[in-house]
Coordinates of C-alpha atoms in Angstrom, one line a residue:
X650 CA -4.2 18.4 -65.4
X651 CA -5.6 20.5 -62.6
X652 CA -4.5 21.0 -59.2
X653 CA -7.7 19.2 -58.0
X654 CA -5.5 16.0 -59.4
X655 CA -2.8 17.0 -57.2
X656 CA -4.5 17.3 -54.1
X657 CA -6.0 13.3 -55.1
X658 CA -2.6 12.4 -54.7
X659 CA -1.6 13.7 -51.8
X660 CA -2.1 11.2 -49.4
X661 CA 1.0 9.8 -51.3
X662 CA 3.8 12.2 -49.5
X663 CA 5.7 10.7 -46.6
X664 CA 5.0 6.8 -47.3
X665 CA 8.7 6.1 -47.9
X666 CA 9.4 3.8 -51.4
X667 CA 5.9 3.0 -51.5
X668 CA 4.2 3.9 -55.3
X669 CA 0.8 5.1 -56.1
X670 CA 0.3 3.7 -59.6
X671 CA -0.5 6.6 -61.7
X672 CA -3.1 6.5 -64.6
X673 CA -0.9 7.4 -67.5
X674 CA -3.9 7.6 -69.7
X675 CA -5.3 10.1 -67.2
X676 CA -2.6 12.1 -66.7
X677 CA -1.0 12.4 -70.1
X678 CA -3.9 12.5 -72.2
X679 CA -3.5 11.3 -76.0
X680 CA 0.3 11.1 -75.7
X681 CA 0.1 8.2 -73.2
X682 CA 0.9 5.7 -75.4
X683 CA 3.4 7.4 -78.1
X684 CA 5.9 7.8 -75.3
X685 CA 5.1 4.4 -72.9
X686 CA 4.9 2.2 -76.2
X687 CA 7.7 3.9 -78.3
X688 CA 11.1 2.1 -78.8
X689 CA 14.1 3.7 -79.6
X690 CA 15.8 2.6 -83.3
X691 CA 18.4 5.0 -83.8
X692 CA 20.5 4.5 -80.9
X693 CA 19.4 1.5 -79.1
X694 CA 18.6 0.1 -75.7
X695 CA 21.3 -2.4 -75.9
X696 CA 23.9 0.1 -77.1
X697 CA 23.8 2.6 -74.2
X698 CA 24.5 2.4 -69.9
X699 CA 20.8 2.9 -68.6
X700 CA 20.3 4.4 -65.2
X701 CA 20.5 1.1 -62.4
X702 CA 21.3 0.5 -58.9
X703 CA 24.7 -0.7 -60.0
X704 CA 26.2 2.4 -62.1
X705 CA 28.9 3.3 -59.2
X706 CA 29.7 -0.2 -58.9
X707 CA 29.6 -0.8 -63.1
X708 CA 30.9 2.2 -63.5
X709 CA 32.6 5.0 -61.7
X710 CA 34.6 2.1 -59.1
X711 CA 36.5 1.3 -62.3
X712 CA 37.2 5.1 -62.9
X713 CA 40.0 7.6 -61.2
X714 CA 37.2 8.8 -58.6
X715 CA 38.5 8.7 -54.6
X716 CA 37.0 6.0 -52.6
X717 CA 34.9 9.4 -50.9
X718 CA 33.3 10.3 -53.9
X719 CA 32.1 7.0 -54.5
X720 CA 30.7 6.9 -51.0
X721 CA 29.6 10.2 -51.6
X722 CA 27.9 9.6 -54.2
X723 CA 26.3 6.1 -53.2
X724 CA 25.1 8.3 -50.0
X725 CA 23.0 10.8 -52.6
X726 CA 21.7 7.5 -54.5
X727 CA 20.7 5.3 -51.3
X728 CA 18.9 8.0 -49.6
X729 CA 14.6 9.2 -50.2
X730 CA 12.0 7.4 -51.5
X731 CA 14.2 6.3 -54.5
X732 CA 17.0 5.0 -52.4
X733 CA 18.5 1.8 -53.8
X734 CA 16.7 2.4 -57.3
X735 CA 19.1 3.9 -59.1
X736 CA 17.3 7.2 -59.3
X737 CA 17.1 10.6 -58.3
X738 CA 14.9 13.0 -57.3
X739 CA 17.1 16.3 -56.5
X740 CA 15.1 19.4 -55.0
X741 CA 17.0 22.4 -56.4
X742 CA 16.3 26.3 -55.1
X743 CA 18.5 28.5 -56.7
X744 CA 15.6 30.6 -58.1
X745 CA 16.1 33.1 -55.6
X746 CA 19.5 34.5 -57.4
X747 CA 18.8 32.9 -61.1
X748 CA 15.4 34.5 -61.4
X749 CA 15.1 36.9 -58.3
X750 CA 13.5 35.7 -54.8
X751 CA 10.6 37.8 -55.4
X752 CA 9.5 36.1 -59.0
X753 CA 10.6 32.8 -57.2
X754 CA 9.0 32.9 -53.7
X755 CA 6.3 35.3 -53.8
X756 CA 3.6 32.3 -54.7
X757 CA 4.5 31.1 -51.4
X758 CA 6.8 33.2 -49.4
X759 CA 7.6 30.1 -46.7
X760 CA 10.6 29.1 -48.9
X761 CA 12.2 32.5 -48.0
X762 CA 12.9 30.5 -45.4
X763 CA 16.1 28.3 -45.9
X764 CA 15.1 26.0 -43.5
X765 CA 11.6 25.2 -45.2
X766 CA 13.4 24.7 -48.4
X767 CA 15.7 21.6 -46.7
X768 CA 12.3 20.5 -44.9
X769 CA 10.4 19.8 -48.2
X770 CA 13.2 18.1 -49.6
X771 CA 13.2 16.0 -46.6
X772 CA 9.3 15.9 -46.3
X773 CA 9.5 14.9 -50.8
X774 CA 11.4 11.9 -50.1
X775 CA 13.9 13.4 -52.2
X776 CA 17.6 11.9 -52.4
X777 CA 18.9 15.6 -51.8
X778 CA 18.7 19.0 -52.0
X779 CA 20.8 21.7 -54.3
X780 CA 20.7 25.0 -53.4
X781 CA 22.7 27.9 -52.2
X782 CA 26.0 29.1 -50.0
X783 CA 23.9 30.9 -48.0
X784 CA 20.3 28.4 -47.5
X785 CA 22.9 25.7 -47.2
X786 CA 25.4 27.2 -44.5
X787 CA 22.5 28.7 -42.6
X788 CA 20.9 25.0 -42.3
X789 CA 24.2 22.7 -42.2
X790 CA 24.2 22.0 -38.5
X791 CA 20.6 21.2 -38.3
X792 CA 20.1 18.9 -41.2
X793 CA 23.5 18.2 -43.5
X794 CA 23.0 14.9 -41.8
X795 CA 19.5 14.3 -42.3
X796 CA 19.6 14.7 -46.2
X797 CA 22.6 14.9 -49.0
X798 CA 23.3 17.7 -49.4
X799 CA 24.6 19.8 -53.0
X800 CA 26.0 23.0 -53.1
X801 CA 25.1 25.0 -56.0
X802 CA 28.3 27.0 -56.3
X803 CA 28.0 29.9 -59.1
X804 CA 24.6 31.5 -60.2
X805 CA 23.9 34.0 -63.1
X806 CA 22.8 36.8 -60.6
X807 CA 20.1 38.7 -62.9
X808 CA 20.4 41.8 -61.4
X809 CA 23.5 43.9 -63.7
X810 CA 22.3 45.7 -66.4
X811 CA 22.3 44.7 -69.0
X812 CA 21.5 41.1 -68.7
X813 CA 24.6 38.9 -69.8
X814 CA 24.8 35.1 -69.8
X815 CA 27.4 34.6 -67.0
X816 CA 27.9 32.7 -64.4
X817 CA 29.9 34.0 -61.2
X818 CA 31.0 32.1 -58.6
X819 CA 29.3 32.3 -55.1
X820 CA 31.1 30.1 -53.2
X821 CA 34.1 28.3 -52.8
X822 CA 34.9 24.0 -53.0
X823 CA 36.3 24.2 -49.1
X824 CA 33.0 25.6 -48.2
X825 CA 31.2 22.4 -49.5
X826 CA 33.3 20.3 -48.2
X827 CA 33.0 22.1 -44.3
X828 CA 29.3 22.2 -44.4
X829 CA 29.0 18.4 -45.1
X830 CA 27.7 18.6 -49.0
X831 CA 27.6 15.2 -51.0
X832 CA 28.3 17.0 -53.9
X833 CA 28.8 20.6 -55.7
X834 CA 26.7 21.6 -58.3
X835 CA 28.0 24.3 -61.3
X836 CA 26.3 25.6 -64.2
X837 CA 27.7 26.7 -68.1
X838 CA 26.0 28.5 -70.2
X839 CA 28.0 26.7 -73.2
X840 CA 28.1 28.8 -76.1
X841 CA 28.4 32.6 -74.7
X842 CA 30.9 34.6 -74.4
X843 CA 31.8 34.2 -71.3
X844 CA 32.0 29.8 -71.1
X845 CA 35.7 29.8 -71.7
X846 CA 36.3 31.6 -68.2
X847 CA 33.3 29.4 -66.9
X848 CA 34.8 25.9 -68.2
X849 CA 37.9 26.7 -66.6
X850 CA 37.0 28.4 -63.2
X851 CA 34.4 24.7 -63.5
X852 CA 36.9 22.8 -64.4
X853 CA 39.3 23.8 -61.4
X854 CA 36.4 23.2 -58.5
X855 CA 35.6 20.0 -59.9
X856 CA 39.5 18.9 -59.5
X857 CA 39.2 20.3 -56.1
X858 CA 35.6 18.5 -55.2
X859 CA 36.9 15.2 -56.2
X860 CA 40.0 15.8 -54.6
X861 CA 38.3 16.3 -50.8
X862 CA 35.5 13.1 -51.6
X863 CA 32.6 15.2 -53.3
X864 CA 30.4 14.5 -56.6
X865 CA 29.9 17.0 -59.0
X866 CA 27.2 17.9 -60.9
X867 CA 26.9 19.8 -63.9
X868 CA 23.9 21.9 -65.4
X869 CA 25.1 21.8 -69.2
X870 CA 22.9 24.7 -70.3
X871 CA 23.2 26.6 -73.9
X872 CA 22.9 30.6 -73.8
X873 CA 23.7 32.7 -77.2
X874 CA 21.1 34.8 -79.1
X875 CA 22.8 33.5 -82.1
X876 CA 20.9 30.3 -81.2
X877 CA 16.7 31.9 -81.9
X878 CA 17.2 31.8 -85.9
X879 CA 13.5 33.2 -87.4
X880 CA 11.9 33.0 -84.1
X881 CA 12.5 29.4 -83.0
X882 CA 14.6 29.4 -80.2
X883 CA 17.6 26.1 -81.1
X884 CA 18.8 26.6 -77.4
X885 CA 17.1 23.6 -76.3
X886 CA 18.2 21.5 -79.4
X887 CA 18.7 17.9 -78.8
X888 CA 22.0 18.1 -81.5
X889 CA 23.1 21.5 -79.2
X890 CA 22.2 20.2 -76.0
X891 CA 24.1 17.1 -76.6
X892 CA 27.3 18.7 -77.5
X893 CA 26.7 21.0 -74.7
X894 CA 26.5 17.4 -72.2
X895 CA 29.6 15.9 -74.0
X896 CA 31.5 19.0 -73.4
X897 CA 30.5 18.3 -70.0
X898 CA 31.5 14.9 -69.4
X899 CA 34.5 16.2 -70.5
X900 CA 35.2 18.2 -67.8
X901 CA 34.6 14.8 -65.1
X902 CA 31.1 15.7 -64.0
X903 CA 29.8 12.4 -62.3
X904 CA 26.3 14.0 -63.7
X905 CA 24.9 15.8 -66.1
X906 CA 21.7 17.9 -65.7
X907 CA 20.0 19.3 -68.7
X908 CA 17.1 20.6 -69.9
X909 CA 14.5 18.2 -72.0
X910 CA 14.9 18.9 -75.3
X911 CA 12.2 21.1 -77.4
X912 CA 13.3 20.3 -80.8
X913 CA 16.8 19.6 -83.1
X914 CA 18.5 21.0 -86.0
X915 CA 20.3 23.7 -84.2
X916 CA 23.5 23.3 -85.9
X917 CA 21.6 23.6 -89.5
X918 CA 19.7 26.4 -88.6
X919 CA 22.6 28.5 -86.9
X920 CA 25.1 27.5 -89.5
X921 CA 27.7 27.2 -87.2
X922 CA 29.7 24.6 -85.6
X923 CA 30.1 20.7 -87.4
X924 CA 27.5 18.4 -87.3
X925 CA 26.9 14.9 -89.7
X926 CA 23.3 14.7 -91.5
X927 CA 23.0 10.9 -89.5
X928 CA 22.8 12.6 -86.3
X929 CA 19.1 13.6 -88.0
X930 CA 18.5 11.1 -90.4
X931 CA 19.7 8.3 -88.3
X932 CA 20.1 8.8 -84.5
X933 CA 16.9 10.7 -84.0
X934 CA 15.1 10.2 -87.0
X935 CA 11.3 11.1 -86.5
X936 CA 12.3 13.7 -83.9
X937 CA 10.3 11.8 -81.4
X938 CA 11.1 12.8 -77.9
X939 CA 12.1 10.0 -76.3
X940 CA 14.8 9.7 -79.4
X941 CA 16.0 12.8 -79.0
X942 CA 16.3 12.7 -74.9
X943 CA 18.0 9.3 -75.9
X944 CA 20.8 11.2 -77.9
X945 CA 21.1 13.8 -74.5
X946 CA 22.2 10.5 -73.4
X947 CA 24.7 9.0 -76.1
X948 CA 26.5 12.1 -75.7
X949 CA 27.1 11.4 -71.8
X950 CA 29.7 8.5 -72.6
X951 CA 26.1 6.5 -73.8
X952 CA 24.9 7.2 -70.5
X953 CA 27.5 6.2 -68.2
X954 CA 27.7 9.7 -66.8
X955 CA 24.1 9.5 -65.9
X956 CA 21.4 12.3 -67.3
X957 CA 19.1 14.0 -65.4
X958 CA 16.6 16.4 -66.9
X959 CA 15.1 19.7 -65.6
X960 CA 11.6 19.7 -63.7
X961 CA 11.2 23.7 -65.8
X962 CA 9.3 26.0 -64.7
X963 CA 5.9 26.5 -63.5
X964 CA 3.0 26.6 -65.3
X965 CA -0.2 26.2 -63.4
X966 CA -3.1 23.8 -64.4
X967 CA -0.4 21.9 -66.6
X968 CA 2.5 21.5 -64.1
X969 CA 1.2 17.4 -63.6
X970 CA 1.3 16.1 -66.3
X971 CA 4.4 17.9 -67.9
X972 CA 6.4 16.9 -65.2
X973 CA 5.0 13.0 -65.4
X974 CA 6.0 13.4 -69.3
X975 CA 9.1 14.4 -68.6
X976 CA 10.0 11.8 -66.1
X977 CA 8.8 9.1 -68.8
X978 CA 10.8 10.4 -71.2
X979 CA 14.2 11.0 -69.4
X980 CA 13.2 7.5 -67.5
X981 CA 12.5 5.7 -70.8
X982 CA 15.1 7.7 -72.3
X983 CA 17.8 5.7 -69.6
X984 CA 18.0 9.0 -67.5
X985 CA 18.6 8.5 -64.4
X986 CA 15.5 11.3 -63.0
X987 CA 14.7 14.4 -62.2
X988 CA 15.7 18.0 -61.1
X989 CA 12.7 19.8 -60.3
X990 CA 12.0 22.7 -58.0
X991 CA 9.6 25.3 -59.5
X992 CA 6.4 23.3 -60.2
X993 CA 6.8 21.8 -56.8
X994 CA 7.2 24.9 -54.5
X995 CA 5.7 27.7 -56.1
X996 CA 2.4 25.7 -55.3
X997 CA 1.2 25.0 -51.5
X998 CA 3.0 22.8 -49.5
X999 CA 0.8 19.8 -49.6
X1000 CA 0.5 20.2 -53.5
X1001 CA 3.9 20.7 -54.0
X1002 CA 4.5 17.5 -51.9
X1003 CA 2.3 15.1 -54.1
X1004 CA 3.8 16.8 -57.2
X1005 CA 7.5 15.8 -56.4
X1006 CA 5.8 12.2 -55.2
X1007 CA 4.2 11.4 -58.7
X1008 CA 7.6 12.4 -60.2
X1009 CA 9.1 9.7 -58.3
X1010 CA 6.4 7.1 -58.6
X1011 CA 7.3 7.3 -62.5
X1012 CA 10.8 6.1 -61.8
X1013 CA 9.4 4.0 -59.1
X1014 CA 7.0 1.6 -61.6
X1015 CA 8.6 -1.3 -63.4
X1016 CA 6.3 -1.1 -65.8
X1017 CA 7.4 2.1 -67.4
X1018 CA 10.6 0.3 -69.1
X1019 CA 13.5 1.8 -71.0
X1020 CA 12.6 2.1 -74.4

């Protein structure tokens, strides 16, 4: 879908929790009805926590979480267009060190700009914004009380050589917690070298972020080269992915952000680690990708630790209609939305706007259903 579609649907930016139906058929092509008709077999609707306006209430009031973290938390889930829904739609910016600022910001240089990256998020009617130490304390007096925010506190900083899959921490819990953040945000790369120092050094800031009132949030990501077997890359495997969200729900993340998943069979194909032939004959049988988004989500307590799913990068022409499939699948999938950042800012403002919009109004039309 072209950008000529996006700039359709701008008019739709700033209108508060009203949707703009969008025209599935339109936007998704021939794969409309595969994922808005589909229902799941192998592990049912009625057999997993879907993503509602009641899951702190159903859910984590019934848990060892402070009284602040639940109103913490409610705060991130009542605020944007999808306030009150039980979905979210997180801007995240931390591009600038994952990737480099220059591959990040250079298709539109405003978000060099910390403040203009907390101004679209407001602007996208977005429940909060995750991004850096340094965005985030350069912006905190201005507008941590105008949207939640999310401190993204380690990064993989790109720039050593060689490349490694690590994480390092940036920032500190107390720092979060001072500059008014909702919530800290970590990533693992499960699966490398380096994830047992990560899970622990993780593991210790969320203690310490529940313990001062603050939701965490984990990005559950898989990083080995032993996972590309005969050029098919398994590091997006629903069967790896989902051990990499249960290890995370593990750890007391209140959510879980992963990436969609591309395909399965990762354990077969690596030979390594335990799996059980149901998990593919069974639980995702047909490989469809609601199905195997729906197993993301059995492995996140069956979705009581909600899932969101990455927005992924940018692609151009395509970026609408990718990111509308992916919001039906996590959506139908019981996910509870959407991280996206790329698609949305490397694109001009008012583009970018209606992009994160159409995201929403997915989550935002009753008639897209949990399969």
């Amino acid at each position: 879908m072209g950008l000529g579609r996006l700039e359709r649907l701008g008019p739709s930016c700033n209108r508060g929790g009203i949707m703009a139906k969008l025209n599935y058929e339109e936007i998704l092509g021939g794969e409309a009805r595969s994922l808005l008709d589909h229902k799941c077999k192998g592990v049912p609707r009625e057999t997993i926590y879907a993503a509602g306006p009641n899951w702190i209430d159903d859910v984590l009031s019934l848990s060892d979480r402070r009284p602040t973290v639940l109103r913490n938390l409610q705060t991130l889930m009542n605020h944007g267009r999808l306030g009150g829904t039980g979905y979210t739609s997180i801007f995240p910016v931390d591009q600038g060190i994952e990737h480099s600022a220059g591959a990040s910001f250079a298709p539109n240089p405003l978000f060099f700009d910390p403040a203009k990256i907390v101004e679209f998020a407001i602007e996208g009617g977005c429940n909060g914004v995750a991004t850096t130490l340094g965005v985030l304390g350069l912006t905190a007096r201005k507008y941590a009380h105008k949207i939640p925010f999310i401190l993204k506190i380690n990064h993989n900083e790109f720039l050593s050589m060689p490349n490694r899959f690590d994480q390092t921490m940036f920032a500190t819990v107390k720092q979060a917690f001072e500059m008014g953040c909702v919530a800290i945000g970590a990533t693992i790369y499960w699966g490398s070298a380096e994830s047992p120092r990560q899970l622990k050094e993780v593991s210790e800031a969320f203690a310490a972020a529940h313990e001062l009132g603050m939701g965490t949030i984990l990005w559950c990501y898989t990083r080995n080269n032993g996972f590309k077997v005969d050029g098919v890359d398994y590091g997006s495997a629903a069967d790896l992915t989902g051990q990499a969200n249960h290890l995370g729900v593990t750890l007391q993340a209140d959510i879980i952000k992963q990436k969609l998943p591309t395909n399965n069979g990762g354990y077969n194909a690596t030979k390594h680690g335990k799996t059980s032939p149901l998990v593919y004959s069974k639980l995702t049988a047909g490989d469809h990708p609601i199905d195997l988004c729906r197993y993301q989500l059995a492995n996140c307590y069956m979705g009581k630790i909600p899932l969101i799913n990455s927005g992924g990068e940018s692609k151009g022409a395509s970026d609408l209609a990718d990111a509308v499939k992916t919001a039906v699948i996590n959506k139908r999938a019981g996910g509870m939305g959407l991280i996206a950042g790329r698609k949305a800012f490397q694109r001009p403002w008012k583009e970018g706007l209606a992009l994160l919009n159409s995201i929403q109004d997915v989550y935002l039309d009753g008639s897209v259903t949990v399969a």
